[in-house]
Amino acid sequence: MSISFDNALGIHEQALNVRVKRAEVLANNLANADTPGFKARDLDFKAVLNSKLNQPGEAAPMSVAKTNSKHLSTASASSESLLYRNPTQPSIDGNTVDTQQEMAAYMKNAMDYQASFQFLNGKFKSITNAIRGE
Amino acid sequence: MSLNRIFDIAGSAMSAQSMRLNTTASNIANADTASSSTDEVYRARKPVFASIQQSVMKTGFNTAFTDMPESQGVEVKGIVESDAPLDMRYQPDHPMANDDGYVMYPNVNVVEEMTDMLSASRSFQTNVDVMDAAKTMMQRILTLGQ
């Protein structure tokens, strides 16, 4: 029997990657809190995670088959899931960043990252235990 | 690891905010600098912020996130001088007074500059917090499997 890391680690590895990507998008919102005309963005976590999980092996619904590594992908789910945030308060310079809201989302995302990390670490610990036979 | 990019993004914002603090300090310091002509008088300076657009071609097409224009941090496009009207005061006894007895004072609004300073320092703190959280995330990933 061969050990497949993909099967053993499950969803958590992909989830961690999406968490990092979301942290980047939110950090960018906070960095541009004073930029005129900047529109705050956010990831649809569920959609991105689904598109990441569908990528290897079976193709996502309505996707074009890629037979060569140089083929470009069609409009992928990831670009559609990077959405614009609905502003709660209009601003005269067109900026839609609400610093408090973004900071809360960023901190919650960091906590969720820690949770995903705990799960991933637990998986690795189980594998180590299995190998050692303790 | 794209956590590194959070450091770049927060760093660019901190640098932009410190430039904003610099111009604010300069404006407040020169708020009462008298001058005898409209050409020499100090005018309030303001930085212009713009988001840095990531070049799509640079990162290639093979990753899942490159097919949309996405900004990566903030930059200071330039520093512009305010067009607000100058403060002309009739002070014939002033050593800098011109032939008509007027002295030019800068168009610096000190109250506006103070609020700008507070806003810049709060934004700076926010970005320090962002960088700190990213650092914690990175330190955790280094302990994976231990």
Tab-separated table of C-alpha atoms in Angstrom:
chain	number	residue	atom	x	y	z
A	1	MET	CA	0.000	0.000	0.000
A	2	SER	CA	1.393	3.380	-0.947
A	3	ILE	CA	0.962	6.454	1.176
A	4	SER	CA	-0.605	9.369	-0.702
A	5	PHE	CA	-0.018	12.691	0.978
A	6	ASP	CA	-2.912	14.204	-0.957
A	7	ASN	CA	-5.328	11.680	0.498
A	8	ALA	CA	-3.825	11.838	3.963
A	9	LEU	CA	-3.800	15.636	4.298
A	10	GLY	CA	-7.261	16.137	2.854
A	11	ILE	CA	-8.734	19.574	2.345
A	12	HIS	CA	-6.535	21.395	4.849
A	13	GLU	CA	-3.535	21.949	2.593
A	14	GLN	CA	-5.701	23.688	-0.030
A	15	ALA	CA	-7.581	25.591	2.676
A	16	LEU	CA	-4.299	26.929	4.061
A	17	ASN	CA	-3.293	28.174	0.610
A	18	VAL	CA	-6.606	29.949	0.107
A	19	ARG	CA	-6.304	31.501	3.577
A	20	VAL	CA	-2.894	32.915	2.638
A	21	LYS	CA	-4.311	34.297	-0.611
A	22	ARG	CA	-7.220	35.894	1.233
A	23	ALA	CA	-4.837	37.420	3.794
A	24	GLU	CA	-2.960	38.988	0.886
A	25	VAL	CA	-6.117	40.487	-0.636
A	26	LEU	CA	-7.238	41.892	2.729
A	27	ALA	CA	-3.756	43.272	3.492
A	28	ASN	CA	-3.887	45.019	0.133
A	29	ASN	CA	-7.248	46.570	1.041
A	30	LEU	CA	-5.803	47.876	4.292
A	31	ALA	CA	-2.702	49.204	2.533
A	32	ASN	CA	-4.917	51.164	0.126
A	33	ALA	CA	-7.219	52.537	2.843
A	34	ASP	CA	-6.230	56.099	1.848
A	35	THR	CA	-5.937	55.648	-1.925
A	36	PRO	CA	-8.552	57.670	-3.839
A	37	GLY	CA	-10.799	55.534	-6.031
A	38	PHE	CA	-9.573	52.210	-4.656
A	39	LYS	CA	-12.269	49.510	-4.490
A	40	ALA	CA	-12.007	46.995	-1.644
A	41	ARG	CA	-11.952	43.354	-2.759
A	42	ASP	CA	-12.415	40.006	-1.108
A	43	LEU	CA	-12.305	36.341	-2.018
A	44	ASP	CA	-15.338	34.082	-1.990
A	45	PHE	CA	-13.606	31.445	0.125
A	46	LYS	CA	-16.018	28.622	-0.697
A	47	ALA	CA	-15.856	29.198	-4.463
A	48	VAL	CA	-12.050	29.423	-4.509
A	49	LEU	CA	-11.643	26.305	-2.399
A	50	ASN	CA	-14.061	24.395	-4.650
A	51	SER	CA	-12.209	25.497	-7.774
A	52	LYS	CA	-8.879	24.478	-6.208
A	53	LEU	CA	-10.225	21.094	-5.223
A	54	ASN	CA	-11.637	20.503	-8.709
A	55	GLN	CA	-8.429	21.410	-10.516
A	56	PRO	CA	-6.489	18.148	-10.307
A	57	GLY	CA	-8.038	15.072	-11.870
A	58	GLU	CA	-11.583	15.599	-12.941
A	59	ALA	CA	-12.363	18.900	-14.615
A	60	ALA	CA	-14.695	21.465	-13.142
A	61	PRO	CA	-18.085	21.774	-14.847
A	62	MET	CA	-18.086	23.857	-18.058
A	63	SER	CA	-14.307	23.934	-18.315
A	64	VAL	CA	-12.258	23.472	-21.470
A	65	ALA	CA	-9.932	20.491	-21.662
A	66	LYS	CA	-6.238	21.377	-21.636
A	67	THR	CA	-4.123	18.950	-23.646
A	68	ASN	CA	-0.950	21.025	-23.581
A	69	SER	CA	0.711	22.832	-20.713
A	70	LYS	CA	0.841	26.037	-22.803
A	71	HIS	CA	-2.927	26.187	-23.190
A	72	LEU	CA	-4.555	29.080	-21.398
A	73	SER	CA	-7.420	28.377	-19.068
A	74	THR	CA	-10.800	29.886	-19.788
A	75	ALA	CA	-12.335	32.328	-17.344
A	76	SER	CA	-11.527	30.400	-14.207
A	77	ALA	CA	-13.621	30.346	-11.088
A	78	SER	CA	-10.861	32.147	-9.190
A	79	SER	CA	-11.180	35.397	-11.121
A	80	GLU	CA	-14.928	35.374	-10.637
A	81	SER	CA	-14.541	34.768	-6.939
A	82	LEU	CA	-12.359	37.837	-6.364
A	83	LEU	CA	-15.275	40.140	-5.763
A	84	TYR	CA	-15.754	43.793	-4.955
A	85	ARG	CA	-17.052	44.647	-1.532
A	86	ASN	CA	-20.330	46.540	-1.154
A	87	PRO	CA	-19.482	49.819	0.587
A	88	THR	CA	-21.403	50.498	3.779
A	89	GLN	CA	-20.696	54.220	3.767
A	90	PRO	CA	-20.164	56.261	0.610
A	91	SER	CA	-16.899	58.166	0.408
A	92	ILE	CA	-16.302	61.316	-1.618
A	93	ASP	CA	-13.032	60.079	-3.164
A	94	GLY	CA	-14.536	56.779	-4.344
A	95	ASN	CA	-12.606	54.645	-1.860
A	96	THR	CA	-14.644	51.715	-0.513
A	97	VAL	CA	-12.266	50.445	2.184
A	98	ASP	CA	-13.778	50.262	5.663
A	99	THR	CA	-10.646	49.825	7.793
A	100	GLN	CA	-12.454	48.329	10.797
A	101	GLN	CA	-14.338	45.828	8.687
A	102	GLU	CA	-11.196	44.831	6.780
A	103	MET	CA	-9.180	44.512	9.992
A	104	ALA	CA	-11.845	42.276	11.537
A	105	ALA	CA	-11.912	40.117	8.413
A	106	TYR	CA	-8.107	39.960	8.349
A	107	MET	CA	-7.872	38.892	11.998
A	108	LYS	CA	-10.636	36.298	11.579
A	109	ASN	CA	-8.833	34.989	8.523
A	110	ALA	CA	-5.609	34.728	10.553
A	111	MET	CA	-7.483	32.727	13.212
A	112	ASP	CA	-8.985	30.430	10.565
A	113	TYR	CA	-5.483	29.996	9.191
A	114	GLN	CA	-4.333	28.863	12.644
A	115	ALA	CA	-7.245	26.401	12.736
A	116	SER	CA	-6.373	24.969	9.308
A	117	PHE	CA	-2.773	24.784	10.421
A	118	GLN	CA	-3.727	22.832	13.558
A	119	PHE	CA	-5.630	20.311	11.439
A	120	LEU	CA	-2.733	19.969	9.011
A	121	ASN	CA	-0.245	19.585	11.847
A	122	GLY	CA	-2.491	16.941	13.417
A	123	LYS	CA	-2.506	14.996	10.151
A	124	PHE	CA	1.280	15.069	10.027
A	125	LYS	CA	1.481	13.945	13.665
A	126	SER	CA	-0.823	11.001	12.924
A	127	ILE	CA	1.314	9.970	9.961
A	128	THR	CA	4.467	10.209	12.100
A	129	ASN	CA	2.830	8.091	14.790
A	130	ALA	CA	1.777	5.516	12.217
A	131	ILE	CA	5.311	5.303	10.816
A	132	ARG	CA	6.913	4.945	14.225
A	133	GLY	CA	4.295	2.451	15.381
A	134	GLU	CA	4.156	3.966	18.842
B	1	MET	CA	4.976	31.424	-0.246
B	2	SER	CA	2.753	34.389	-0.846
B	3	LEU	CA	2.868	35.383	2.832
B	4	ASN	CA	6.021	37.207	1.789
B	5	ARG	CA	3.901	39.481	-0.375
B	6	ILE	CA	1.940	40.636	2.674
B	7	PHE	CA	5.211	42.039	4.015
B	8	ASP	CA	5.733	43.903	0.744
B	9	ILE	CA	2.150	45.218	0.706
B	10	ALA	CA	2.151	46.361	4.341
B	11	GLY	CA	5.674	47.739	3.897
B	12	SER	CA	4.644	49.820	0.883
B	13	ALA	CA	1.723	51.215	2.869
B	14	MET	CA	3.934	52.053	5.847
B	15	SER	CA	6.385	53.829	3.585
B	16	ALA	CA	3.563	55.784	1.919
B	17	GLN	CA	2.070	56.762	5.276
B	18	SER	CA	5.447	57.899	6.599
B	19	MET	CA	5.840	60.083	3.523
B	20	ARG	CA	2.416	61.551	4.298
B	21	LEU	CA	3.597	62.215	7.870
B	22	ASN	CA	6.715	63.879	6.461
B	23	THR	CA	4.730	66.292	4.287
B	24	THR	CA	2.399	67.005	7.226
B	25	ALA	CA	5.380	67.811	9.449
B	26	SER	CA	6.819	70.054	6.755
B	27	ASN	CA	3.488	71.857	6.317
B	28	ILE	CA	3.003	72.465	10.044
B	29	ALA	CA	6.608	73.579	10.479
B	30	ASN	CA	6.191	76.122	7.680
B	31	ALA	CA	2.685	77.242	8.632
B	32	ASP	CA	3.899	80.698	9.668
B	33	THR	CA	6.750	81.217	7.223
B	34	ALA	CA	6.260	84.745	5.970
B	35	SER	CA	7.249	85.827	2.480
B	36	SER	CA	7.077	89.041	0.491
B	37	SER	CA	6.117	87.611	-2.921
B	38	THR	CA	3.611	85.023	-4.152
B	39	ASP	CA	6.357	83.077	-5.958
B	40	GLU	CA	8.500	82.447	-2.901
B	41	VAL	CA	5.794	81.651	-0.390
B	42	TYR	CA	5.525	78.087	0.904
B	43	ARG	CA	2.450	76.174	-0.277
B	44	ALA	CA	0.907	73.184	1.501
B	45	ARG	CA	2.208	69.909	0.058
B	46	LYS	CA	0.096	66.774	-0.278
B	47	PRO	CA	1.172	63.284	-1.370
B	48	VAL	CA	-0.909	61.520	-4.056
B	49	PHE	CA	-1.512	57.836	-3.325
B	50	ALA	CA	-2.098	55.235	-6.020
B	51	SER	CA	-2.316	51.454	-5.834
B	52	ILE	CA	0.475	49.471	-7.502
B	53	GLN	CA	-0.977	47.362	-10.297
B	54	GLN	CA	0.531	43.940	-10.662
B	55	SER	CA	1.783	43.199	-14.136
B	56	VAL	CA	-0.099	40.207	-15.487
B	57	MET	CA	2.629	39.112	-17.871
B	58	LYS	CA	5.313	38.986	-15.198
B	59	THR	CA	3.886	36.080	-13.277
B	60	GLY	CA	2.813	33.979	-16.251
B	61	PHE	CA	-0.465	32.287	-16.947
B	62	ASN	CA	-0.066	28.955	-15.251
B	63	THR	CA	-1.149	29.898	-11.743
B	64	ALA	CA	-4.776	30.196	-10.803
B	65	PHE	CA	-4.713	33.815	-9.659
B	66	THR	CA	-2.914	35.691	-12.408
B	67	ASP	CA	-5.746	36.238	-14.859
B	68	MET	CA	-7.107	39.341	-13.175
B	69	PRO	CA	-5.505	42.727	-12.700
B	70	GLU	CA	-4.775	42.922	-9.031
B	71	SER	CA	-3.103	45.667	-7.110
B	72	GLN	CA	-0.158	44.930	-4.856
B	73	GLY	CA	0.290	47.624	-2.271
B	74	VAL	CA	0.312	51.390	-2.496
B	75	GLU	CA	2.790	53.936	-3.818
B	76	VAL	CA	3.192	57.706	-3.692
B	77	LYS	CA	2.730	58.962	-7.254
B	78	GLY	CA	4.036	62.391	-6.409
B	79	ILE	CA	3.685	65.371	-4.142
B	80	VAL	CA	1.489	68.241	-5.282
B	81	GLU	CA	1.257	71.771	-3.950
B	82	SER	CA	-2.112	73.008	-2.800
B	83	ASP	CA	-4.003	75.524	-4.981
B	84	ALA	CA	-5.832	77.003	-2.010
B	85	PRO	CA	-5.693	80.827	-1.855
B	86	LEU	CA	-2.731	82.299	0.006
B	87	ASP	CA	-3.140	84.138	3.253
B	88	MET	CA	-2.364	87.857	2.569
B	89	ARG	CA	-2.124	90.019	5.643
B	90	TYR	CA	-1.695	93.782	5.762
B	91	GLN	CA	1.321	94.253	8.034
B	92	PRO	CA	3.255	97.360	6.893
B	93	ASP	CA	5.678	97.143	9.833
B	94	HIS	CA	6.705	93.560	9.062
B	95	PRO	CA	10.273	93.271	7.682
B	96	MET	CA	9.001	91.002	4.847
B	97	ALA	CA	6.214	93.355	3.788
B	98	ASN	CA	6.091	94.228	0.072
B	99	ASP	CA	5.661	97.712	-1.378
B	100	ASP	CA	1.917	97.700	-0.687
B	101	GLY	CA	2.472	96.638	2.912
B	102	TYR	CA	1.230	93.054	2.469
B	103	VAL	CA	2.914	89.895	3.815
B	104	MET	CA	2.215	86.482	2.244
B	105	TYR	CA	1.589	83.554	4.547
B	106	PRO	CA	1.336	79.892	3.370
B	107	ASN	CA	-2.043	78.313	2.581
B	108	VAL	CA	-1.493	75.695	5.308
B	109	ASN	CA	-4.600	74.814	7.299
B	110	VAL	CA	-3.134	73.647	10.618
B	111	VAL	CA	-6.343	71.943	11.782
B	112	GLU	CA	-6.509	69.984	8.526
B	113	GLU	CA	-2.853	69.026	8.888
B	114	MET	CA	-3.400	67.765	12.434
B	115	THR	CA	-6.288	65.510	11.369
B	116	ASP	CA	-4.169	64.309	8.447
B	117	MET	CA	-1.389	63.478	10.892
B	118	LEU	CA	-3.714	61.448	13.135
B	119	SER	CA	-5.168	59.616	10.135
B	120	ALA	CA	-1.692	58.784	8.807
B	121	SER	CA	-0.481	57.510	12.153
B	122	ARG	CA	-3.577	55.307	12.596
B	123	SER	CA	-3.146	53.864	9.102
B	124	PHE	CA	0.502	53.198	9.899
B	125	GLN	CA	-0.477	51.318	13.065
B	126	THR	CA	-3.026	49.239	11.144
B	127	ASN	CA	-0.350	48.141	8.707
B	128	VAL	CA	2.024	47.295	11.552
B	129	ASP	CA	-0.720	45.030	12.950
B	130	VAL	CA	-1.195	43.430	9.524
B	131	MET	CA	2.524	42.714	9.284
B	132	ASP	CA	2.588	41.359	12.836
B	133	ALA	CA	-0.271	38.937	12.098
B	134	ALA	CA	1.490	37.792	8.913
B	135	LYS	CA	4.666	37.221	10.935
B	136	THR	CA	2.752	35.057	13.422
B	137	MET	CA	1.253	33.042	10.552
B	138	MET	CA	4.703	32.536	9.072
B	139	GLN	CA	6.226	31.478	12.385
B	140	ARG	CA	3.469	28.900	12.805
B	141	ILE	CA	4.116	27.380	9.390
B	142	LEU	CA	7.767	26.923	10.360
B	143	THR	CA	6.708	24.704	13.252
B	144	LEU	CA	4.801	22.335	10.937
B	145	GLY	CA	5.510	18.705	11.820
B	146	GLN	CA	7.385	19.450	15.022
